[in-house]
């Protein structure tokens, strides 16, 4: 009896908490996930890659010369004008290499911010995922853009690339992606970086931008630097000097990075965790 009463009291208390919770305490991913139109006005890139938002975002068309966007239902084809321009330039560069084009994965939401699934970053319109498999020559129907899978380029059960899946087309694609102006980092699976490090490039400077990271074996992730015009955008520290092909990369082939985490998962970001200007972006017309 006492237990039942306690439970009822507890449930009532939780209900009051939920009803009384201001928007600033709600998970920001719910608030930003509901936004399907950009905040009007000039572009404003606010905060940092994993804690921020964007006003005045623009949408990448579903198709263009040398690209097709995937997973259209997610409505994550939004970003800064610089990011859209970057994707167009990459598609063009890849075309000049004789490749049909690129499959574009997630960019960001209409007003940026945290997402309900998939990414900690991609919040300020400067991140994009590009699939590693070649774009087919024909237009992919929208339904297949939902169901087609990105294909891992690793040999099954290893951390090394499969040469049948990671060849000249993929090497050129990543080279072009890292070389274009404005790129701060390109996240790739350690095996991808290792195979690119093994090549005798005339100019190795792009290799430093390739950052080994978890996953990223069926796509790579391009992160642009803050646009010069965005005063409220917070850059990451620049990548260390050098090609990053030595001890830093070797670490990823030890067991150390793959130990289960001992720290509890952090709670979802709330509006209060984001820069104040993101509240204005969320409420803007
Ligand atoms: Zn990504």
XYZ file of N, CA and C and ligand atoms in Angstrom:
856
model
N 0.845 -1.211 0.000
C 0.000 0.000 0.000
C 0.873 1.251 0.000
N 1.813 1.248 0.963
C 2.716 2.393 1.046
C 3.494 2.540 -0.263
N 3.898 1.375 -0.832
C 4.649 1.396 -2.102
C 3.818 2.037 -3.212
N 2.508 1.606 -3.253
C 1.639 2.111 -4.310
C 1.507 3.631 -4.203
N 1.305 4.090 -2.968
C 1.148 5.524 -2.747
C 2.414 6.268 -3.183
N 3.538 5.662 -2.805
C 4.823 6.268 -3.188
C 4.941 6.387 -4.695
N 4.515 5.298 -5.348
C 4.618 5.285 -6.822
C 3.737 6.367 -7.433
N 2.512 6.492 -6.883
C 1.596 7.509 -7.414
C 2.185 8.905 -7.202
N 2.710 9.106 -5.995
C 3.316 10.409 -5.695
C 4.488 10.686 -6.631
N 5.285 9.651 -6.840
C 6.451 9.810 -7.710
C 6.011 10.154 -9.128
N 4.976 9.454 -9.612
C 4.489 9.697 -10.979
C 3.965 11.122 -11.095
N 3.211 11.562 -10.047
C 2.653 12.916 -10.079
C 3.769 13.945 -10.102
N 4.787 13.675 -9.299
C 5.914 14.597 -9.210
C 6.600 14.726 -10.567
N 6.804 13.568 -11.230
C 7.470 13.577 -12.548
C 6.616 14.339 -13.564
N 5.276 14.113 -13.499
C 4.378 14.815 -14.423
C 4.491 16.329 -14.220
N 4.495 16.754 -12.955
C 4.594 18.192 -12.670
C 5.906 18.736 -13.224
N 6.970 17.953 -13.022
C 8.280 18.373 -13.528
C 8.235 18.570 -15.035
N 7.614 17.608 -15.721
C 7.596 17.659 -17.181
C 6.755 18.820 -17.681
N 5.544 18.986 -17.040
C 4.660 20.069 -17.476
C 5.316 21.417 -17.217
N 6.035 21.478 -16.098
C 6.606 22.757 -15.691
C 7.950 23.040 -16.336
N 8.501 22.057 -17.123
C 9.862 22.262 -17.610
C 9.878 23.302 -18.721
N 10.662 24.345 -18.544
C 10.751 25.363 -19.588
C 11.469 24.795 -20.809
N 11.273 25.443 -21.961
C 11.908 24.977 -23.199
C 13.412 24.869 -23.028
N 13.963 25.734 -22.173
C 15.423 25.753 -22.043
C 15.951 24.463 -21.419
N 15.058 23.688 -20.745
C 15.512 22.447 -20.128
C 15.180 21.219 -20.975
N 14.369 21.415 -22.015
C 14.013 20.303 -22.918
C 15.231 19.925 -23.753
N 15.344 18.630 -24.157
C 16.470 18.327 -25.043
C 16.406 19.185 -26.314
N 17.508 19.836 -26.610
C 17.533 20.751 -27.756
C 17.301 20.006 -29.065
N 17.636 18.699 -29.077
C 17.453 17.934 -30.327
C 15.970 17.862 -30.705
N 15.069 17.841 -29.693
C 13.636 17.814 -30.004
C 13.195 19.139 -30.621
N 13.688 20.227 -30.040
C 13.284 21.559 -30.514
C 13.816 21.832 -31.920
N 15.082 21.527 -32.144
C 15.669 21.790 -33.466
C 15.188 20.778 -34.507
N 14.870 19.557 -34.051
C 14.400 18.532 -34.975
C 13.043 18.868 -35.585
N 12.284 19.736 -34.906
C 10.958 20.124 -35.419
C 11.051 21.231 -36.468
N 12.193 21.801 -36.628
C 12.349 22.954 -37.531
C 12.640 22.474 -38.950
N 11.798 22.892 -39.885
C 12.001 22.481 -41.274
C 12.139 23.671 -42.221
N 12.219 24.867 -41.651
C 12.515 26.064 -42.434
C 13.650 26.795 -41.733
N 14.557 27.383 -42.506
C 15.660 28.104 -41.857
C 15.161 29.377 -41.190
N 15.914 29.868 -40.208
C 15.641 31.186 -39.648
C 15.988 32.202 -40.726
N 15.033 33.117 -40.990
C 15.248 34.093 -42.065
C 16.406 35.009 -41.714
N 16.937 35.650 -42.730
C 17.990 36.635 -42.486
C 19.331 36.154 -42.968
N 20.336 37.005 -42.746
C 21.678 36.659 -43.235
C 22.237 35.456 -42.481
N 23.221 34.822 -43.089
C 23.821 33.636 -42.464
C 24.490 33.994 -41.136
N 24.171 33.186 -40.105
C 24.827 33.349 -38.807
C 25.223 31.962 -38.321
N 26.518 31.703 -38.295
C 27.021 30.422 -37.792
C 27.404 30.647 -36.340
N 26.693 29.951 -35.429
C 26.796 30.272 -34.004
C 27.290 29.076 -33.201
N 28.364 29.306 -32.443
C 28.851 28.267 -31.545
C 29.846 27.337 -32.209
N 29.932 26.112 -31.670
C 30.934 25.155 -32.148
C 30.236 23.948 -32.772
N 31.041 23.112 -33.432
C 30.503 22.038 -34.271
C 29.524 21.108 -33.535
N 29.780 20.879 -32.239
C 28.923 19.962 -31.482
C 28.099 20.697 -30.429
N 28.003 22.028 -30.544
C 27.218 22.823 -29.595
C 26.914 24.164 -30.237
N 25.951 24.177 -31.152
C 25.652 25.425 -31.828
C 24.455 25.307 -32.748
N 24.313 26.283 -33.629
C 23.163 26.331 -34.539
C 23.505 27.264 -35.686
N 22.578 27.415 -36.617
C 22.822 28.314 -37.756
C 21.535 29.039 -38.144
N 21.655 30.334 -38.384
C 20.556 31.109 -38.941
C 20.841 31.366 -40.413
N 19.787 31.528 -41.197
C 19.964 31.824 -42.620
C 20.600 30.693 -43.399
N 20.340 29.438 -42.981
C 20.921 28.287 -43.690
C 20.314 28.163 -45.087
N 21.030 27.512 -45.975
C 20.512 27.240 -47.329
C 20.447 25.726 -47.526
N 19.589 25.330 -48.493
C 19.350 23.909 -48.706
C 20.075 23.441 -49.970
N 20.743 22.296 -49.867
C 21.351 21.681 -51.054
C 20.229 21.058 -51.873
N 20.167 21.355 -53.203
C 19.166 20.665 -54.022
C 19.382 19.147 -53.952
N 18.331 18.387 -54.192
C 18.455 16.921 -54.093
C 19.452 16.373 -55.103
N 19.545 17.051 -56.275
C 20.433 16.595 -57.347
C 21.104 17.793 -57.981
N 22.303 17.585 -58.477
C 22.989 18.641 -59.201
C 24.052 18.014 -60.063
N 24.808 18.843 -60.794
C 25.855 18.279 -61.645
C 26.899 17.551 -60.801
N 26.854 16.214 -60.864
C 27.856 15.430 -60.146
C 27.512 15.084 -58.717
N 26.273 15.308 -58.286
C 25.920 14.810 -56.952
C 24.471 14.384 -56.875
N 24.197 13.476 -55.949
C 22.839 13.096 -55.572
C 22.829 13.012 -54.047
N 21.812 13.611 -53.437
C 21.706 13.573 -51.980
C 20.905 12.342 -51.561
N 21.308 11.736 -50.475
C 20.675 10.510 -49.977
C 19.761 10.827 -48.792
N 18.896 9.836 -48.446
C 18.049 9.934 -47.235
C 17.301 11.274 -47.171
N 16.566 11.552 -48.259
C 15.909 12.860 -48.358
C 14.906 13.092 -47.231
N 14.298 11.997 -46.738
C 13.260 12.136 -45.711
C 13.808 12.727 -44.408
N 15.104 12.644 -44.206
C 15.662 13.162 -42.946
C 15.668 14.687 -42.890
N 15.566 15.334 -44.062
C 15.598 16.799 -44.112
C 16.867 17.355 -43.460
N 17.976 16.781 -43.832
C 19.262 17.246 -43.306
C 20.171 17.720 -44.439
N 19.560 18.418 -45.389
C 20.343 18.958 -46.512
C 20.589 20.447 -46.337
N 20.639 20.905 -45.102
C 20.809 22.326 -44.822
C 22.233 22.616 -44.351
N 22.685 23.820 -44.644
C 24.007 24.212 -44.160
C 24.318 25.645 -44.529
N 25.546 26.028 -44.285
C 25.995 27.362 -44.671
C 26.109 27.411 -46.194
N 26.083 28.626 -46.735
C 26.298 28.791 -48.177
C 27.670 28.234 -48.548
N 28.632 28.375 -47.634
C 29.990 27.873 -47.889
C 29.971 26.348 -48.058
N 29.144 25.662 -47.261
C 29.099 24.198 -47.344
C 28.449 23.738 -48.646
N 27.372 24.408 -49.029
C 26.711 24.056 -50.296
C 27.680 24.295 -51.458
N 28.362 25.422 -51.408
C 29.363 25.745 -52.441
C 30.479 24.690 -52.469
N 30.876 24.264 -51.287
C 31.934 23.243 -51.183
C 31.489 21.943 -51.858
N 30.271 21.515 -51.591
C 29.771 20.253 -52.167
C 29.711 20.369 -53.691
N 29.258 21.519 -54.173
C 29.221 21.738 -55.624
C 30.630 21.685 -56.209
N 31.587 22.295 -55.513
C 32.971 22.297 -56.010
C 33.565 20.893 -55.991
N 33.262 20.135 -54.938
C 33.800 18.770 -54.859
C 33.224 17.911 -55.986
N 31.916 18.055 -56.215
C 31.284 17.294 -57.300
C 31.937 17.636 -58.635
N 32.240 18.912 -58.825
C 32.870 19.357 -60.066
C 34.289 18.806 -60.196
N 35.050 18.854 -59.101
C 36.435 18.373 -59.123
C 36.476 16.881 -59.435
N 35.541 16.143 -58.826
C 35.472 14.699 -59.018
C 35.118 14.388 -60.479
N 34.257 15.231 -61.061
C 33.895 15.072 -62.469
C 35.111 15.251 -63.377
N 35.968 16.205 -63.004
C 37.177 16.431 -63.802
C 38.141 15.256 -63.718
N 38.021 14.472 -62.638
C 38.835 13.258 -62.510
C 38.220 12.087 -63.279
N 37.077 12.325 -63.923
C 36.440 11.273 -64.712
C 35.508 10.386 -63.911
N 35.152 10.823 -62.698
C 34.216 10.035 -61.886
C 32.808 10.602 -62.057
N 31.789 9.735 -61.948
C 30.431 10.230 -62.199
C 29.944 11.238 -61.161
N 30.396 11.154 -59.931
C 29.931 12.126 -58.948
C 29.936 11.562 -57.548
N 29.278 12.299 -56.633
C 29.305 11.922 -55.215
C 27.890 11.711 -54.675
N 27.786 10.805 -53.707
C 26.545 10.614 -52.955
C 26.691 11.381 -51.643
N 25.778 12.312 -51.427
C 25.883 13.203 -50.273
C 24.992 12.697 -49.150
N 25.583 12.456 -47.997
C 24.830 12.037 -46.813
C 24.391 13.248 -46.002
N 24.324 13.101 -44.697
C 23.804 14.168 -43.844
C 24.662 15.424 -43.872
N 23.978 16.564 -43.977
C 24.575 17.864 -43.657
C 24.002 18.223 -42.280
N 23.145 19.250 -42.202
C 22.545 19.595 -40.914
C 21.060 19.880 -41.067
N 20.443 20.259 -39.947
C 19.018 20.591 -39.928
C 18.815 22.050 -40.366
N 17.545 22.410 -40.602
C 17.240 23.736 -41.159
C 17.796 24.871 -40.290
N 17.802 24.650 -38.957
C 18.398 25.670 -38.083
C 19.593 25.082 -37.328
N 20.129 24.003 -37.863
C 21.264 23.348 -37.216
C 20.850 22.739 -35.894
N 21.731 22.833 -34.910
C 21.435 22.311 -33.575
C 21.644 20.817 -33.482
N 21.483 20.281 -32.248
C 21.654 18.839 -32.043
C 20.587 18.049 -32.792
N 20.914 16.794 -33.112
C 19.991 15.930 -33.849
C 19.548 14.763 -32.974
N 18.378 14.243 -33.288
C 17.833 13.129 -32.515
C 18.633 11.849 -32.740
N 19.307 11.735 -33.868
C 20.033 10.501 -34.153
C 21.265 10.787 -34.973
N 22.287 10.021 -34.726
C 23.375 9.931 -35.699
C 24.642 10.738 -35.475
N 24.537 11.961 -35.003
C 25.759 12.783 -34.963
C 25.808 13.621 -33.696
N 27.015 13.786 -33.156
C 27.186 14.770 -32.080
C 27.452 16.147 -32.698
N 28.134 16.162 -33.842
C 28.431 17.451 -34.486
C 27.384 17.737 -35.573
N 27.777 18.263 -36.704
C 26.834 18.635 -37.778
C 25.831 19.677 -37.285
N 26.215 20.539 -36.329
C 25.233 21.453 -35.726
C 25.261 22.867 -36.295
N 26.347 23.248 -36.976
C 26.455 24.675 -37.357
C 26.604 24.872 -38.871
N 26.183 23.852 -39.637
C 26.154 24.035 -41.085
C 27.513 23.967 -41.754
N 28.481 23.340 -41.099
C 29.824 23.264 -41.681
C 30.304 21.822 -41.841
N 29.434 20.828 -41.530
C 29.812 19.418 -41.627
C 28.970 18.705 -42.679
N 29.605 17.806 -43.420
C 28.858 16.971 -44.376
C 29.498 15.591 -44.463
N 28.652 14.583 -44.573
C 29.110 13.211 -44.804
C 29.005 12.906 -46.297
N 30.054 12.318 -46.849
C 30.067 11.906 -48.260
C 30.287 10.396 -48.306
N 29.446 9.704 -49.035
C 29.587 8.252 -49.129
C 30.819 7.891 -49.945
N 31.347 6.719 -49.683
C 32.578 6.304 -50.373
C 32.326 5.542 -51.664
N 31.155 4.941 -51.813
C 30.924 4.207 -53.066
C 30.617 5.188 -54.193
N 30.959 4.808 -55.436
C 30.750 5.736 -56.555
C 29.268 6.025 -56.780
N 28.973 7.232 -57.250
C 27.592 7.569 -57.606
C 27.238 6.852 -58.906
N 26.063 6.214 -58.972
C 25.673 5.604 -60.248
C 25.397 6.694 -61.295
N 25.468 6.335 -62.554
C 25.238 7.331 -63.610
C 23.789 7.779 -63.674
N 22.873 6.854 -63.343
C 21.456 7.218 -63.437
C 20.962 7.850 -62.131
N 19.830 8.542 -62.240
C 19.230 9.149 -61.046
C 18.660 8.044 -60.156
N 18.986 8.076 -58.883
C 18.479 7.068 -57.944
C 17.079 7.508 -57.496
N 16.073 6.626 -57.619
C 14.730 7.013 -57.147
C 14.755 7.341 -55.647
N 13.866 8.254 -55.241
C 13.855 8.711 -53.842
C 13.742 7.546 -52.864
N 12.931 6.539 -53.223
C 12.735 5.417 -52.289
C 14.047 4.663 -52.076
N 14.834 4.539 -53.152
C 16.122 3.841 -52.994
C 17.136 4.693 -52.243
N 16.939 6.000 -52.258
C 17.860 6.853 -51.496
C 17.650 6.658 -49.989
N 16.472 6.097 -49.644
C 16.220 5.749 -48.238
C 16.825 4.390 -47.901
N 16.706 3.432 -48.845
C 17.007 2.033 -48.506
C 18.431 1.603 -48.861
N 19.042 2.247 -49.869
C 20.425 1.881 -50.233
C 21.335 2.075 -49.038
N 22.279 1.155 -48.854
C 23.213 1.309 -47.736
C 24.552 1.835 -48.225
N 25.178 2.629 -47.380
C 26.579 2.973 -47.619
C 27.396 1.701 -47.361
N 28.416 1.484 -48.191
C 29.165 0.225 -48.116
C 30.533 0.462 -47.483
N 30.833 -0.322 -46.454
C 32.143 -0.211 -45.804
C 33.245 -0.606 -46.779
N 34.353 0.125 -46.736
C 35.485 -0.204 -47.608
C 36.529 -1.062 -46.880
N 36.213 -1.469 -45.653
C 37.160 -2.309 -44.904
C 36.971 -3.779 -45.255
N 38.078 -4.527 -45.184
C 37.991 -5.980 -45.283
C 37.236 -6.458 -44.058
N 36.247 -7.334 -44.284
C 35.384 -7.758 -43.177
C 36.230 -8.228 -41.992
N 35.893 -7.738 -40.814
C 36.558 -8.179 -39.591
C 37.957 -7.617 -39.383
N 38.364 -6.635 -40.188
C 39.700 -6.047 -40.014
C 39.596 -4.534 -39.942
N 40.733 -3.895 -39.700
C 40.779 -2.432 -39.724
C 41.450 -1.931 -40.990
N 41.689 -2.837 -41.949
C 42.382 -2.479 -43.195
C 41.375 -2.340 -44.339
N 41.708 -1.465 -45.305
C 40.796 -1.322 -46.443
C 40.894 -2.528 -47.373
N 39.800 -2.795 -48.042
C 39.739 -3.829 -49.073
C 40.047 -3.135 -50.404
N 41.140 -3.505 -51.069
C 41.511 -2.803 -52.305
C 40.422 -2.857 -53.382
N 39.541 -3.841 -53.293
C 38.457 -3.916 -54.280
C 37.407 -2.831 -54.026
N 37.342 -2.337 -52.796
C 36.325 -1.340 -52.435
C 36.931 0.043 -52.218
N 38.222 0.070 -51.990
C 38.908 1.347 -51.786
C 40.055 1.410 -52.777
N 39.775 2.010 -53.931
C 40.752 2.061 -55.027
C 41.027 3.489 -55.443
N 41.440 3.643 -56.683
C 41.835 4.954 -57.203
C 40.701 5.991 -57.073
N 39.475 5.566 -57.339
C 38.352 6.514 -57.277
C 38.215 7.086 -55.865
N 38.306 6.214 -54.862
C 38.148 6.667 -53.476
C 39.347 7.506 -53.034
N 40.546 7.094 -53.470
C 41.745 7.863 -53.091
C 41.659 9.288 -53.640
N 41.273 9.397 -54.917
C 41.158 10.714 -55.542
C 40.070 11.543 -54.872
N 38.957 10.876 -54.557
C 37.831 11.578 -53.931
C 38.264 12.217 -52.609
N 38.956 11.461 -51.776
C 39.371 11.996 -50.475
C 40.450 13.057 -50.646
N 41.342 12.835 -51.607
C 42.372 13.838 -51.891
C 41.722 15.162 -52.286
N 40.776 15.088 -53.236
C 40.084 16.324 -53.665
C 39.344 16.965 -52.499
N 38.673 16.123 -51.721
C 37.863 16.642 -50.607
C 38.727 17.408 -49.613
N 39.925 16.896 -49.341
C 40.791 17.542 -48.342
C 41.515 18.758 -48.909
N 41.711 18.783 -50.238
C 42.483 19.854 -50.883
C 41.684 21.132 -51.085
N 40.357 21.023 -51.193
C 39.567 22.212 -51.525
C 39.697 23.263 -50.426
N 39.609 24.543 -50.805
C 39.765 25.593 -49.793
C 38.670 25.534 -48.730
N 39.012 25.953 -47.530
C 38.032 26.050 -46.453
C 37.928 24.814 -45.584
N 38.614 23.724 -45.959
C 38.473 22.474 -45.196
C 39.366 22.512 -43.955
N 38.767 22.215 -42.792
C 39.541 22.161 -41.552
C 39.988 20.730 -41.260
N 39.061 19.761 -41.421
C 39.336 18.359 -41.104
C 38.510 17.459 -42.004
N 39.038 16.249 -42.240
C 38.263 15.198 -42.912
C 38.398 13.950 -42.041
N 37.286 13.482 -41.494
C 37.323 12.307 -40.617
C 37.188 11.037 -41.442
N 38.135 10.115 -41.227
C 38.127 8.840 -41.968
C 38.478 7.701 -41.012
N 38.111 6.492 -41.397
C 38.512 5.317 -40.627
C 40.039 5.236 -40.628
N 40.636 4.759 -39.519
C 42.102 4.662 -39.463
C 42.696 3.897 -40.650
N 42.023 2.840 -41.105
C 42.536 2.050 -42.225
C 42.602 2.852 -43.513
N 41.652 3.786 -43.685
C 41.661 4.651 -44.872
C 42.881 5.566 -44.820
N 43.102 6.163 -43.668
C 44.263 7.055 -43.550
C 45.543 6.255 -43.779
N 45.620 5.069 -43.187
C 46.842 4.277 -43.333
C 47.128 3.979 -44.809
N 46.094 3.632 -45.562
C 46.336 3.298 -46.971
C 46.742 4.537 -47.763
N 46.240 5.714 -47.375
C 46.638 6.947 -48.076
C 48.044 7.386 -47.661
N 48.408 7.125 -46.404
C 49.757 7.457 -45.930
C 50.814 6.656 -46.686
N 50.430 5.457 -47.132
C 51.392 4.552 -47.775
C 51.750 4.993 -49.194
N 51.005 5.975 -49.713
C 51.234 6.407 -51.097
C 52.283 7.516 -51.138
N 53.061 7.494 -52.187
C 54.133 8.469 -52.346
C 53.597 9.738 -53.020
N 52.823 10.543 -52.271
C 52.227 11.765 -52.822
C 53.308 12.810 -53.050
N 53.169 13.577 -54.104
C 54.126 14.664 -54.350
C 53.984 15.699 -53.236
N 52.732 16.009 -52.871
C 52.482 16.966 -51.792
C 51.683 16.240 -50.713
N 52.280 16.066 -49.542
C 51.627 15.289 -48.485
C 50.838 16.173 -47.516
N 50.749 17.465 -47.813
C 50.167 18.376 -46.818
C 48.702 18.050 -46.519
N 47.977 17.485 -47.489
C 46.547 17.208 -47.243
C 46.365 16.093 -46.211
N 47.395 15.234 -46.064
C 47.251 14.084 -45.158
C 47.018 14.523 -43.707
N 47.609 15.663 -43.327
C 47.435 16.153 -41.964
C 45.982 16.443 -41.620
N 45.198 16.799 -42.637
C 43.773 17.099 -42.397
C 42.939 15.835 -42.217
N 43.455 14.705 -42.635
C 42.712 13.442 -42.478
C 42.851 12.979 -41.036
N 41.754 12.939 -40.343
C 41.764 12.589 -38.919
C 41.168 11.204 -38.720
N 41.966 10.252 -38.199
C 41.408 8.923 -37.943
C 40.324 9.003 -36.873
N 39.222 8.319 -37.107
C 38.148 8.360 -36.106
C 37.332 7.066 -36.205
N 36.517 6.818 -35.187
C 35.641 5.640 -35.168
C 34.685 5.685 -36.366
N 34.215 4.509 -36.789
C 33.274 4.472 -37.918
C 33.960 5.027 -39.158
N 33.218 5.807 -39.943
C 33.797 6.480 -41.119
C 34.495 5.518 -42.071
N 33.971 4.297 -42.160
C 34.508 3.319 -43.100
C 33.574 3.146 -44.293
N 32.353 3.722 -44.236
C 31.478 3.694 -45.409
C 31.182 5.111 -45.918
N 31.681 6.086 -45.214
C 31.592 7.487 -45.655
C 32.755 8.227 -45.006
N 33.013 9.422 -45.473
C 33.938 10.299 -44.752
C 33.209 11.587 -44.433
N 33.753 12.333 -43.514
C 33.069 13.495 -42.960
C 33.972 14.713 -43.165
N 33.483 15.683 -43.913
C 34.244 16.908 -44.154
C 33.766 17.984 -43.194
N 34.704 18.645 -42.551
C 34.388 19.761 -41.665
C 35.074 21.016 -42.186
N 34.284 22.028 -42.500
C 34.851 23.292 -42.956
C 35.231 24.157 -41.757
N 36.191 25.024 -41.959
C 36.554 26.017 -40.943
C 35.469 27.084 -40.879
N 35.434 27.845 -39.786
C 34.458 28.927 -39.653
C 34.611 29.910 -40.818
N 33.494 30.316 -41.428
C 33.592 31.355 -42.471
C 34.109 32.650 -41.843
N 34.901 33.390 -42.608
C 35.525 34.615 -42.078
C 34.476 35.615 -41.589
N 33.275 35.546 -42.175
C 32.237 36.530 -41.835
C 31.486 36.181 -40.556
N 31.691 34.983 -40.013
C 30.913 34.553 -38.842
C 31.667 34.804 -37.548
N 31.320 35.902 -36.897
C 32.004 36.283 -35.657
C 31.700 35.322 -34.513
N 30.513 34.689 -34.524
C 30.132 33.844 -33.381
C 30.428 32.377 -33.608
N 31.175 32.069 -34.661
C 31.527 30.674 -34.939
C 32.848 30.350 -34.249
N 32.871 29.207 -33.565
C 34.077 28.834 -32.795
C 34.808 27.699 -33.505
N 35.989 28.008 -34.024
C 36.812 26.989 -34.696
C 37.374 25.988 -33.688
N 37.670 24.776 -34.189
C 38.464 23.831 -33.418
C 39.914 24.268 -33.509
N 40.760 23.761 -32.597
C 42.176 24.085 -32.749
C 42.669 23.460 -34.054
N 43.624 24.124 -34.720
C 44.094 23.596 -36.000
C 44.704 22.202 -35.843
N 44.723 21.429 -36.921
C 45.310 20.085 -36.839
C 46.810 20.238 -36.572
N 47.403 19.246 -35.870
C 48.838 19.330 -35.600
C 49.637 19.342 -36.907
N 50.828 19.911 -36.842
C 51.694 19.953 -38.029
C 52.076 18.530 -38.440
N 52.421 18.369 -39.698
C 52.874 17.062 -40.176
C 51.740 16.273 -40.804
N 52.075 15.089 -41.334
C 51.069 14.305 -42.066
C 50.245 13.395 -41.154
N 50.630 13.270 -39.885
C 49.849 12.434 -38.957
C 49.888 10.957 -39.307
N 50.925 10.541 -39.989
C 51.010 9.144 -40.423
C 51.848 8.283 -39.468
N 52.343 8.877 -38.376
C 53.231 8.138 -37.478
C 52.516 7.551 -36.279
N 53.046 7.886 -35.081
C 52.555 7.282 -33.834
C 51.063 7.565 -33.603
N 50.608 8.780 -33.982
C 49.192 9.131 -33.780
C 48.283 8.144 -34.497
N 48.707 7.749 -35.667
C 47.899 6.818 -36.456
C 48.057 5.390 -35.928
N 49.282 5.031 -35.541
C 49.531 3.672 -35.025
C 48.645 3.357 -33.823
N 48.402 4.383 -33.006
C 47.555 4.227 -31.819
C 46.211 3.593 -32.170
N 45.665 3.943 -33.333
C 44.353 3.444 -33.756
C 44.375 1.975 -34.145
N 45.581 1.419 -34.224
C 45.681 -0.013 -34.542
C 46.058 -0.816 -33.307
N 45.963 -0.181 -32.128
C 46.089 -0.898 -30.860
C 44.674 -1.090 -30.310
N 44.560 -1.785 -29.188
C 43.227 -1.993 -28.603
C 42.759 -0.786 -27.786
N 43.692 0.103 -27.458
C 43.373 1.202 -26.532
C 42.137 2.019 -26.936
N 41.994 2.414 -28.205
C 40.832 3.269 -28.512
C 39.498 2.530 -28.487
N 39.532 1.225 -28.364
C 38.283 0.458 -28.506
C 37.811 -0.154 -27.185
N 38.400 0.298 -26.069
C 37.945 -0.167 -24.756
C 36.586 0.458 -24.457
N 35.692 -0.318 -23.792
C 34.396 0.283 -23.441
C 34.592 1.484 -22.512
N 33.795 2.515 -22.720
C 33.936 3.738 -21.930
C 33.507 3.490 -20.492
N 34.219 4.094 -19.556
C 33.865 3.914 -18.139
C 33.048 5.091 -17.629
N 33.011 6.199 -18.399
C 32.228 7.345 -17.931
C 30.784 7.199 -18.412
N 29.823 7.637 -17.569
C 28.420 7.519 -17.979
C 28.143 8.415 -19.185
N 27.160 8.061 -20.044
C 26.859 8.913 -21.195
C 26.381 10.280 -20.723
N 26.769 11.341 -21.418
C 26.357 12.677 -20.986
C 24.889 12.893 -21.361
N 24.156 13.650 -20.534
C 22.734 13.895 -20.839
C 22.604 14.714 -22.110
N 21.430 14.651 -22.779
C 21.278 15.415 -24.026
C 21.420 16.920 -23.766
N 21.936 17.625 -24.746
C 22.087 19.079 -24.629
C 20.713 19.723 -24.515
N 20.617 20.735 -23.680
C 19.395 21.538 -23.618
C 19.678 22.875 -24.307
N 18.604 23.650 -24.496
C 18.770 24.961 -25.105
C 19.721 25.815 -24.263
N 19.659 25.610 -22.954
C 20.516 26.394 -22.055
C 21.994 26.056 -22.239
N 22.282 24.857 -22.765
C 23.686 24.473 -22.999
C 24.254 25.146 -24.251
N 23.368 25.579 -25.147
C 23.815 26.169 -26.416
C 24.028 27.675 -26.219
N 24.760 28.309 -27.133
C 24.902 29.770 -27.039
C 23.514 30.430 -27.024
N 23.377 31.540 -26.292
C 22.081 32.230 -26.178
C 21.489 32.571 -27.540
N 22.348 32.912 -28.486
C 21.852 33.309 -29.810
C 21.069 32.172 -30.472
N 21.282 30.939 -30.045
C 20.548 29.816 -30.644
C 19.083 29.821 -30.230
N 18.763 30.396 -29.074
C 17.358 30.538 -28.673
C 16.668 31.486 -29.643
N 17.360 32.552 -30.009
C 16.814 33.516 -30.977
C 16.642 32.847 -32.342
N 17.610 32.042 -32.749
C 17.521 31.343 -34.035
C 16.323 30.408 -34.037
N 16.117 29.716 -32.933
C 15.014 28.763 -32.826
C 13.668 29.484 -32.904
N 13.579 30.673 -32.296
C 12.291 31.387 -32.223
C 12.064 32.312 -33.403
N 13.088 32.525 -34.223
C 12.948 33.469 -35.341
C 11.945 32.945 -36.365
N 11.438 33.836 -37.216
C 10.522 33.426 -38.283
C 11.279 32.687 -39.371
Zn 29.516 13.109 -40.131
